[in-house]
Coordinates of N, CA and C in Angstrom, one line a residue:
Chain A
D73 N -4.8 4.2 18.4 CA -4.5 4.1 17.0 C -3.0 3.9 16.7
V74 N -2.8 2.9 15.8 CA -1.4 2.7 15.4 C -0.9 3.9 14.6
K75 N 0.3 4.3 14.9 CA 0.9 5.4 14.2 C 2.1 5.0 13.5
V76 N 2.2 5.3 12.2 CA 3.4 5.2 11.5 C 3.8 6.6 11.0
T77 N 5.0 7.0 11.4 CA 5.4 8.4 11.2 C 6.6 8.4 10.2
Q78 N 6.5 9.1 9.2 CA 7.6 9.3 8.3 C 8.1 10.7 8.5
S79 N 9.4 10.8 8.6 CA 10.0 12.1 9.2 C 9.8 13.3 8.2
S80 N 9.8 13.1 6.9 CA 9.7 14.2 6.0 C 8.5 14.0 5.1
R81 N 7.7 15.1 4.9 CA 6.6 15.0 3.9 C 7.1 15.3 2.5
Y82 N 8.0 16.3 2.4 CA 8.5 16.6 1.1 C 10.1 16.7 1.3
L83 N 10.7 16.2 0.2 CA 12.2 16.3 0.2 C 12.7 16.5 -1.2
V84 N 13.7 17.4 -1.3 CA 14.3 17.7 -2.6 C 15.8 17.4 -2.5
K85 N 16.3 16.6 -3.3 CA 17.7 16.2 -3.2 C 18.4 16.3 -4.6
R86 N 19.7 16.4 -4.6 CA 20.4 16.5 -5.9 C 20.9 15.1 -6.3
T87 N 21.0 14.9 -7.6 CA 21.5 13.7 -8.1 C 22.9 13.4 -7.5
G88 N 23.0 12.1 -7.1 CA 24.3 11.7 -6.5 C 24.3 11.7 -5.0
E89 N 23.4 12.5 -4.4 CA 23.3 12.6 -2.9 C 22.9 11.3 -2.3
K90 N 23.4 11.0 -1.1 CA 22.9 9.9 -0.3 C 21.7 10.4 0.5
V91 N 20.6 9.7 0.4 CA 19.3 10.1 1.0 C 18.8 9.1 2.0
F92 N 18.4 9.6 3.1 CA 17.8 8.7 4.2 C 16.4 9.1 4.4
L93 N 15.5 8.1 4.3 CA 14.1 8.3 4.6 C 13.8 7.5 5.9
E94 N 13.2 8.1 6.9 CA 13.0 7.5 8.1 C 11.6 7.2 8.4
C95 N 11.3 6.1 9.1 CA 10.0 5.6 9.4 C 10.0 5.1 10.8
V96 N 9.0 5.5 11.6 CA 8.9 5.0 13.0 C 7.5 4.6 13.3
Q97 N 7.3 3.4 13.9 CA 6.0 3.0 14.3 C 6.0 2.7 15.8
D98 N 4.8 2.9 16.4 CA 4.7 2.9 17.9 C 3.9 1.8 18.4
M99 N 3.7 0.8 17.6 CA 2.8 -0.3 18.2 C 3.5 -1.7 18.2
D100 N 4.8 -1.7 18.3 CA 5.6 -2.9 18.5 C 5.3 -3.9 17.4
H101 N 5.1 -3.5 16.1 CA 4.9 -4.4 15.0 C 6.2 -5.0 14.6
E102 N 6.0 -6.3 14.3 CA 7.2 -7.1 13.8 C 7.6 -6.6 12.4
N103 N 6.7 -6.4 11.5 CA 7.0 -6.2 10.1 C 6.9 -4.8 9.7
M104 N 7.9 -4.4 8.9 CA 7.9 -3.0 8.3 C 8.2 -3.1 6.9
F105 N 7.7 -2.1 6.1 CA 7.8 -2.2 4.6 C 8.1 -0.8 4.1
W106 N 8.8 -0.8 3.0 CA 8.9 0.4 2.1 C 8.4 0.1 0.7
Y107 N 7.5 1.0 0.3 CA 6.9 0.9 -1.0 C 7.2 2.3 -1.7
R108 N 7.2 2.2 -3.0 CA 7.1 3.5 -3.8 C 5.8 3.5 -4.6
Q109 N 5.2 4.6 -4.7 CA 3.9 4.8 -5.3 C 4.1 5.7 -6.5
D110 N 3.8 5.2 -7.7 CA 3.9 6.0 -8.9 C 2.6 5.9 -9.7
P111 N 2.1 6.9 -10.3 CA 0.9 6.9 -11.1 C 1.0 5.8 -12.2
G112 N -0.1 5.0 -12.2 CA -0.2 4.0 -13.2 C 0.6 2.7 -12.9
L113 N 1.4 2.8 -11.9 CA 2.2 1.6 -11.5 C 1.8 1.1 -10.1
G114 N 1.0 1.8 -9.4 CA 0.5 1.3 -8.1 C 1.6 1.4 -7.1
L115 N 1.5 0.5 -6.1 CA 2.5 0.4 -5.0 C 3.5 -0.8 -5.3
R116 N 4.7 -0.5 -5.3 CA 5.7 -1.5 -5.6 C 6.6 -1.6 -4.3
L117 N 6.8 -2.9 -3.9 CA 7.6 -3.1 -2.7 C 9.1 -3.0 -3.0
I118 N 9.8 -2.2 -2.2 CA 11.2 -2.0 -2.3 C 11.9 -3.0 -1.4
Y119 N 11.7 -2.9 -0.1 CA 12.3 -3.8 0.9 C 11.3 -4.0 2.0
F120 N 11.4 -5.1 2.7 CA 10.7 -5.3 4.0 C 11.5 -5.9 5.0
S121 N 11.1 -5.8 6.2 CA 11.8 -6.4 7.4 C 10.8 -7.1 8.3
Y122 N 11.1 -8.3 8.7 CA 10.2 -9.0 9.6 C 10.8 -9.1 11.1
D123 N 11.9 -8.5 11.3 CA 12.5 -8.5 12.6 C 13.7 -7.5 12.6
V124 N 14.1 -7.2 13.8 CA 15.3 -6.3 13.9 C 16.5 -7.0 13.2
K125 N 17.2 -6.1 12.4 CA 18.3 -6.5 11.7 C 18.0 -7.5 10.6
M126 N 16.8 -7.8 10.3 CA 16.4 -8.8 9.3 C 15.8 -7.9 8.1
K127 N 16.1 -8.3 6.9 CA 15.6 -7.6 5.8 C 15.5 -8.5 4.6
E128 N 14.5 -8.2 3.7 CA 14.4 -9.0 2.5 C 14.1 -8.0 1.4
K129 N 14.6 -8.4 0.2 CA 14.4 -7.6 -1.0 C 12.9 -7.8 -1.4
G130 N 12.4 -6.6 -1.9 CA 11.0 -6.7 -2.5 C 11.2 -6.9 -4.0
D131 N 10.3 -6.2 -4.7 CA 10.2 -6.4 -6.2 C 11.2 -5.4 -6.9
I132 N 11.5 -4.3 -6.3 CA 12.4 -3.3 -7.0 C 13.5 -2.8 -6.0
P133 N 14.4 -3.6 -5.5 CA 15.4 -3.2 -4.6 C 16.6 -2.4 -5.1
E134 N 16.7 -2.4 -6.4 CA 17.9 -1.8 -7.0 C 18.0 -0.4 -6.7
G135 N 19.2 0.0 -6.3 CA 19.4 1.4 -5.9 C 19.0 1.8 -4.5
Y136 N 18.5 0.9 -3.8 CA 18.1 1.1 -2.4 C 18.7 0.2 -1.4
S137 N 18.8 0.6 -0.2 CA 19.2 -0.3 0.9 C 18.3 0.1 2.1
V138 N 18.3 -0.7 3.1 CA 17.5 -0.4 4.3 C 18.3 -0.8 5.6
S139 N 17.8 -0.2 6.7 CA 18.4 -0.5 8.0 C 17.3 -0.6 9.0
R140 N 17.4 -1.7 9.8 CA 16.5 -1.8 11.0 C 17.3 -2.2 12.2
E141 N 17.8 -1.2 12.9 CA 18.6 -1.5 14.1 C 17.7 -1.6 15.3
K142 N 16.5 -0.9 15.3 CA 15.5 -1.0 16.4 C 14.2 -1.4 15.8
K143 N 13.4 -2.1 16.6 CA 12.1 -2.6 16.2 C 11.2 -1.5 15.6
E144 N 11.2 -0.4 16.2 CA 10.3 0.6 15.8 C 10.7 1.5 14.6
R145 N 11.9 1.3 14.2 CA 12.5 2.2 13.1 C 13.0 1.5 11.9
F146 N 12.6 1.9 10.8 CA 13.0 1.3 9.5 C 13.4 2.4 8.5
S147 N 14.6 2.4 8.1 CA 15.2 3.4 7.3 C 15.4 2.9 5.9
L148 N 15.0 3.8 4.9 CA 15.3 3.5 3.5 C 16.4 4.4 3.1
I149 N 17.4 3.8 2.4 CA 18.6 4.6 2.0 C 18.8 4.6 0.5
L150 N 18.9 5.7 -0.1 CA 19.2 5.8 -1.5 C 20.7 6.1 -1.6
E151 N 21.5 5.2 -1.9 CA 23.0 5.4 -1.9 C 23.5 6.5 -2.7
S152 N 22.9 6.6 -3.9 CA 23.3 7.7 -4.8 C 22.0 8.1 -5.6
A153 N 21.3 9.1 -5.2 CA 20.0 9.4 -5.7 C 20.1 9.7 -7.2
S154 N 19.1 9.2 -7.9 CA 19.0 9.5 -9.4 C 17.6 10.0 -9.6
T155 N 17.4 10.7 -10.8 CA 16.1 11.3 -11.1 C 15.0 10.3 -11.2
N156 N 15.3 9.0 -11.6 CA 14.3 8.0 -11.7 C 13.8 7.5 -10.4
Q157 N 14.4 8.0 -9.3 CA 13.9 7.7 -8.0 C 13.0 8.8 -7.4
T158 N 12.7 9.8 -8.2 CA 11.7 10.7 -7.8 C 10.3 10.0 -7.7
S159 N 9.7 10.1 -6.6 CA 8.5 9.3 -6.3 C 7.9 9.6 -5.0
M160 N 6.8 9.0 -4.7 CA 6.2 9.0 -3.3 C 6.6 7.7 -2.7
Y161 N 7.2 7.9 -1.5 CA 7.6 6.7 -0.7 C 6.7 6.5 0.5
L162 N 6.2 5.3 0.6 CA 5.3 4.9 1.7 C 5.9 3.9 2.6
C163 N 5.9 4.1 3.8 CA 6.3 3.1 4.8 C 5.0 2.5 5.4
A164 N 5.1 1.3 5.8 CA 4.0 0.6 6.4 C 4.5 -0.4 7.5
S165 N 3.6 -0.7 8.5 CA 4.0 -1.7 9.4 C 2.8 -2.6 9.6
S166 N 3.0 -3.8 10.1 CA 2.0 -4.7 10.4 C 2.4 -5.7 11.5
R167 N 1.4 -6.3 12.2 CA 1.6 -7.4 13.0 C 1.3 -8.6 12.1
R168 N 2.0 -9.7 12.4 CA 1.8 -10.9 11.5 C 0.3 -11.2 11.3
G169 N -0.1 -11.4 10.1 CA -1.5 -11.8 9.8 C -2.5 -10.7 9.8
V170 N -2.1 -9.4 10.1 CA -3.0 -8.3 10.2 C -2.7 -7.3 9.1
G171 N -3.7 -6.6 8.6 CA -3.5 -5.6 7.6 C -2.5 -4.5 8.0
Y172 N -2.0 -3.9 6.9 CA -1.0 -2.9 7.1 C -1.5 -1.6 7.6
T173 N -0.7 -0.8 8.3 CA -0.9 0.6 8.6 C 0.2 1.4 7.9
F174 N -0.3 2.5 7.2 CA 0.7 3.2 6.4 C 1.0 4.6 7.0
G175 N 2.2 5.1 6.7 CA 2.5 6.4 7.0 C 2.0 7.4 6.0
S176 N 2.2 8.7 6.2 CA 1.6 9.7 5.3 C 2.4 9.8 4.0
G177 N 3.6 9.2 3.9 CA 4.3 9.3 2.7 C 5.4 10.4 2.7
T178 N 6.4 10.2 1.9 CA 7.5 11.2 1.7 C 7.5 11.4 0.2
R179 N 7.3 12.6 -0.3 CA 7.4 12.9 -1.7 C 8.8 13.4 -2.0
L180 N 9.6 12.5 -2.6 CA 11.0 12.8 -2.9 C 11.2 13.3 -4.3
T181 N 11.8 14.4 -4.5 CA 12.2 14.9 -5.8 C 13.7 14.9 -5.9
V182 N 14.2 14.3 -7.0 CA 15.7 14.3 -7.2 C 15.9 15.2 -8.4
V183 N 16.7 16.2 -8.2 CA 17.0 17.2 -9.3 C 18.4 17.1 -9.8
Chain B
A52 N 3.5 -17.2 -9.0 CA 3.6 -15.9 -8.4 C 2.3 -15.3 -8.2
Q53 N 2.1 -14.5 -7.1 CA 0.8 -13.9 -6.9 C 0.7 -12.6 -7.7
R54 N -0.5 -12.3 -8.2 CA -0.7 -11.1 -8.9 C -2.0 -10.6 -8.7
V55 N -2.2 -9.2 -8.7 CA -3.5 -8.6 -8.6 C -3.7 -7.7 -9.8
T56 N -4.8 -7.8 -10.4 CA -5.1 -7.0 -11.6 C -6.3 -6.1 -11.3
Q57 N -6.2 -4.8 -11.5 CA -7.3 -3.9 -11.5 C -7.4 -3.4 -12.9
P58 N -8.3 -3.8 -13.7 CA -8.3 -3.5 -15.2 C -8.6 -2.0 -15.5
E59 N -9.3 -1.3 -14.6 CA -9.6 0.1 -14.9 C -8.7 1.0 -14.1
K60 N -8.0 1.9 -14.9 CA -7.2 2.9 -14.2 C -8.1 4.0 -13.7
L61 N -9.1 4.3 -14.5 CA -10.0 5.4 -14.1 C -11.4 4.9 -14.2
L62 N -12.3 5.4 -13.3 CA -13.7 5.1 -13.3 C -14.4 6.4 -12.9
S63 N -15.4 6.7 -13.7 CA -16.2 8.0 -13.4 C -17.6 7.6 -13.4
V64 N -18.3 8.0 -12.3 CA -19.8 7.8 -12.2 C -20.4 9.0 -11.7
F65 N -21.7 9.1 -11.8 CA -22.5 10.2 -11.2 C -23.0 9.8 -9.8
K66 N -23.1 10.8 -9.0 CA -23.6 10.6 -7.6 C -24.9 9.9 -7.7
G67 N -25.1 8.9 -6.8 CA -26.3 8.1 -6.8 C -26.3 6.9 -7.6
A68 N -25.3 6.8 -8.5 CA -25.2 5.6 -9.4 C -24.5 4.5 -8.7
P69 N -24.7 3.2 -9.1 CA -24.0 2.1 -8.5 C -22.5 2.2 -9.1
V70 N -21.6 1.7 -8.2 CA -20.2 1.6 -8.7 C -19.7 0.2 -8.4
E71 N -18.8 -0.3 -9.3 CA -18.1 -1.5 -9.1 C -16.7 -1.4 -9.5
L72 N -15.8 -1.6 -8.6 CA -14.3 -1.5 -8.9 C -13.9 -3.0 -9.0
K73 N -13.3 -3.3 -10.2 CA -13.0 -4.7 -10.4 C -11.6 -5.0 -9.9
C74 N -11.4 -6.3 -9.4 CA -10.2 -6.8 -8.9 C -10.1 -8.3 -9.2
N75 N -9.1 -8.7 -9.9 CA -8.9 -10.1 -10.1 C -7.5 -10.5 -9.6
Y76 N -7.4 -11.7 -9.1 CA -6.1 -12.1 -8.5 C -5.7 -13.5 -9.1
S77 N -4.4 -13.7 -9.0 CA -3.9 -15.1 -9.3 C -3.0 -15.5 -8.1
Y78 N -3.3 -16.6 -7.6 CA -2.6 -17.1 -6.4 C -3.0 -18.6 -6.2
S79 N -2.0 -19.4 -5.9 CA -2.3 -20.8 -5.8 C -2.7 -21.3 -4.4
G80 N -2.4 -20.5 -3.4 CA -2.7 -20.8 -2.1 C -4.1 -20.3 -1.6
S81 N -4.2 -20.1 -0.3 CA -5.4 -19.6 0.2 C -5.3 -18.1 0.4
P82 N -6.0 -17.3 -0.5 CA -5.8 -15.9 -0.5 C -6.5 -15.1 0.6
E83 N -5.9 -14.0 1.0 CA -6.6 -13.1 1.9 C -6.6 -11.8 1.1
L84 N -7.8 -11.2 0.9 CA -7.9 -10.0 0.0 C -8.3 -8.8 0.8
F85 N -7.8 -7.6 0.4 CA -8.1 -6.4 1.0 C -8.4 -5.3 0.0
W86 N -9.1 -4.3 0.4 CA -9.3 -3.1 -0.4 C -8.7 -2.0 0.5
Y87 N -7.8 -1.2 -0.1 CA -7.3 0.0 0.5 C -7.8 1.2 -0.3
V88 N -7.9 2.4 0.5 CA -8.4 3.6 -0.2 C -7.5 4.7 0.2
Q89 N -7.2 5.6 -0.7 CA -6.5 6.8 -0.5 C -7.2 8.1 -1.0
Y90 N -7.8 8.8 0.0 CA -8.4 10.1 -0.3 C -7.4 11.1 -0.6
S91 N -7.8 12.2 -1.3 CA -6.8 13.3 -1.7 C -6.1 13.8 -0.4
R92 N -4.8 13.8 -0.5 CA -3.9 14.3 0.6 C -4.0 13.6 1.9
Q93 N -4.5 12.3 1.8 CA -4.5 11.5 3.0 C -3.7 10.2 2.9
R94 N -3.4 9.6 4.0 CA -2.7 8.4 3.9 C -3.5 7.2 3.4
L95 N -2.8 6.2 2.8 CA -3.5 5.0 2.4 C -4.1 4.3 3.6
Q96 N -5.3 3.9 3.6 CA -5.9 3.3 4.7 C -6.8 2.1 4.3
L97 N -6.9 1.1 5.2 CA -7.6 -0.1 5.0 C -9.1 0.3 4.9
L98 N -9.8 -0.2 3.8 CA -11.2 0.0 3.7 C -11.9 -1.3 4.2
L99 N -11.6 -2.4 3.6 CA -12.2 -3.7 4.2 C -11.4 -4.9 3.8
R100 N -11.6 -6.0 4.5 CA -10.9 -7.2 4.2 C -11.9 -8.3 4.1
H101 N -11.7 -9.3 3.2 CA -12.7 -10.2 2.9 C -13.1 -11.1 4.0
I102 N -12.2 -11.4 4.9 CA -12.6 -12.4 6.0 C -13.5 -11.8 7.0
S103 N -13.6 -10.5 7.1 CA -14.5 -9.8 8.0 C -15.9 -9.7 7.5
R104 N -16.1 -9.8 6.2 CA -17.4 -9.8 5.5 C -18.2 -8.6 6.0
E105 N -17.6 -7.5 6.1 CA -18.3 -6.3 6.7 C -18.6 -5.3 5.6
S106 N -19.4 -4.3 5.8 CA -19.7 -3.2 4.9 C -19.1 -2.0 5.6
I107 N -18.3 -1.3 4.9 CA -17.6 -0.1 5.4 C -18.0 1.1 4.4
K108 N -18.6 2.1 4.9 CA -19.0 3.3 4.2 C -19.9 2.9 3.0
G109 N -20.6 1.8 3.2 CA -21.6 1.3 2.2 C -20.9 0.4 1.1
F110 N -19.6 0.2 1.2 CA -18.9 -0.7 0.3 C -19.0 -2.1 0.8
T111 N -19.1 -3.0 -0.1 CA -18.9 -4.4 0.2 C -18.1 -5.1 -0.9
A112 N -17.5 -6.2 -0.6 CA -16.7 -7.0 -1.6 C -16.8 -8.4 -1.2
D113 N -17.1 -9.2 -2.2 CA -17.2 -10.7 -2.0 C -16.1 -11.4 -2.7
L114 N -15.5 -12.3 -2.0 CA -14.4 -13.1 -2.7 C -15.1 -14.2 -3.5
N115 N -14.8 -14.3 -4.7 CA -15.3 -15.3 -5.6 C -14.1 -16.2 -6.1
K116 N -13.9 -17.3 -5.4 CA -12.7 -18.1 -5.7 C -12.8 -18.7 -7.1
G117 N -14.0 -19.0 -7.5 CA -14.2 -19.6 -8.9 C -13.7 -18.7 -10.0
E118 N -14.1 -17.4 -9.8 CA -13.7 -16.4 -10.8 C -12.4 -15.6 -10.4
T119 N -11.8 -16.0 -9.3 CA -10.6 -15.3 -8.7 C -10.8 -13.8 -8.7
S120 N -11.9 -13.4 -8.2 CA -12.2 -12.0 -8.2 C -12.6 -11.5 -6.8
F121 N -12.5 -10.2 -6.6 CA -12.8 -9.6 -5.3 C -13.2 -8.1 -5.6
H122 N -14.3 -8.0 -6.3 CA -14.8 -6.7 -6.8 C -15.4 -5.9 -5.6
L123 N -15.2 -4.6 -5.7 CA -15.7 -3.7 -4.6 C -16.9 -3.0 -5.2
K124 N -18.0 -3.0 -4.4 CA -19.3 -2.5 -4.9 C -19.9 -1.6 -3.9
K125 N -20.7 -0.6 -4.5 CA -21.5 0.3 -3.6 C -22.7 0.6 -4.5
P126 N -23.9 0.5 -3.9 CA -25.1 0.7 -4.7 C -25.4 2.1 -5.1
F127 N -25.0 3.1 -4.2 CA -25.2 4.5 -4.5 C -24.0 5.3 -4.2
A128 N -23.3 5.7 -5.2 CA -22.0 6.4 -5.0 C -22.2 7.8 -4.5
Q129 N -21.3 8.3 -3.6 CA -21.3 9.6 -3.1 C -20.1 10.4 -3.5
E130 N -20.2 11.7 -3.6 CA -19.0 12.5 -4.0 C -17.8 12.2 -3.1
E131 N -18.0 12.0 -1.9 CA -16.9 11.8 -0.9 C -16.2 10.4 -1.2
D132 N -16.8 9.6 -2.0 CA -16.1 8.3 -2.4 C -15.0 8.5 -3.4
S133 N -14.9 9.7 -4.0 CA -13.9 9.9 -4.9 C -12.5 9.7 -4.3
A134 N -11.7 8.8 -4.8 CA -10.4 8.5 -4.2 C -9.7 7.5 -5.1
M135 N -8.5 7.1 -4.7 CA -7.8 6.0 -5.4 C -8.0 4.8 -4.6
Y136 N -8.4 3.7 -5.2 CA -8.7 2.4 -4.6 C -7.7 1.4 -5.1
Y137 N -7.1 0.7 -4.1 CA -6.2 -0.4 -4.4 C -6.7 -1.7 -3.8
C138 N -6.7 -2.7 -4.7 CA -6.9 -4.1 -4.2 C -5.6 -4.7 -3.8
A139 N -5.6 -5.6 -2.8 CA -4.3 -6.1 -2.3 C -4.5 -7.6 -1.9
L140 N -3.5 -8.4 -2.2 CA -3.5 -9.8 -1.9 C -2.5 -10.1 -0.8
F141 N -2.8 -10.9 0.2 CA -1.9 -11.2 1.3 C -1.8 -12.7 1.4
N142 N -0.6 -13.2 1.5 CA -0.4 -14.6 1.7 C -0.5 -14.9 3.1
S143 N -1.6 -15.6 3.5 CA -1.8 -15.8 5.0 C -1.2 -17.0 5.5
G144 N -0.5 -17.8 4.6 CA 0.2 -18.9 5.1 C 1.7 -18.8 5.0
G145 N 2.5 -19.6 5.7 CA 3.9 -19.6 5.6 C 4.5 -18.3 6.2
S146 N 5.7 -18.0 5.8 CA 6.4 -16.8 6.4 C 6.4 -15.6 5.5
N147 N 5.7 -15.6 4.5 CA 5.6 -14.4 3.6 C 4.5 -13.5 4.0
Y148 N 4.9 -12.3 4.5 CA 4.0 -11.4 5.1 C 3.7 -10.2 4.1
K149 N 4.0 -10.4 2.9 CA 3.9 -9.3 2.0 C 2.5 -9.1 1.4
L150 N 2.2 -7.9 1.2 CA 0.9 -7.5 0.5 C 1.4 -7.2 -1.0
T151 N 0.6 -7.8 -1.9 CA 0.8 -7.5 -3.3 C -0.3 -6.6 -3.7
F152 N 0.0 -5.4 -4.3 CA -1.1 -4.5 -4.6 C -1.3 -4.5 -6.1
G153 N -2.6 -4.2 -6.5 CA -2.9 -3.8 -7.9 C -2.4 -2.4 -8.2
K154 N -2.6 -2.0 -9.4 CA -2.1 -0.7 -9.8 C -3.1 0.4 -9.5
G155 N -4.2 0.1 -9.0 CA -5.1 1.1 -8.5 C -6.1 1.5 -9.5
T156 N -7.3 2.0 -9.0 CA -8.4 2.6 -9.8 C -8.7 3.9 -9.2
L157 N -8.7 5.0 -10.0 CA -9.1 6.3 -9.5 C -10.5 6.5 -9.8
L158 N -11.3 6.6 -8.7 CA -12.8 6.7 -8.8 C -13.1 8.2 -8.7
T159 N -13.9 8.7 -9.6 CA -14.4 10.1 -9.5 C -15.9 10.0 -9.6
V160 N -16.5 10.6 -8.5 CA -18.0 10.6 -8.5 C -18.4 12.1 -8.7
N161 N -19.1 12.2 -9.8 CA -19.5 13.6 -10.3 C -20.8 14.0 -9.7
P162 N -21.0 15.3 -9.4 CA -22.3 15.7 -8.8 C -23.4 15.6 -9.8

């Protein structure tokens, strides 16, 4: 079974803090993705990466950055957390042309 | 631009009734469509993909290119089918490996 592991299930941070969300996959997938999931808005793509050190903006990259130094790890960074970034964050990975495998999600609350 | 539309945010049926979750897409190329499901407190997981033409948990979905639809159907709904369902569109050509998701339909199957 492909495993995508997100380091935290729940996270509470203060406004203005720098926040790191970590995601690790164990199946040597080329592609990794960060989405946020909000009621009524579905899944919206923040950033994705198709190779080590490669990244592309998704539909809502503002306020976020990413890092992929190793193939198995894809980090989402909130440079200065704001309350409108309170959300469920989902990481996914895929091999080219194959459906995604998702992590369990990190529910981030910014207070 | 590719787009996925799920017109119903909420769908409620009784156990044993037929269920159809609607999905329409817009895309100029050759689409690859998926249905993903998220049960309560579980990770998002692949339910089925159109190219495999399989039935999973009694669900089927047929790609209708003329109507640009990929509706999910089940003849007799079960209570355990209650979940959030997302339709997703994948560009299977070129270098774009992104999945575009609809906003989701929350299905409730009542006893």
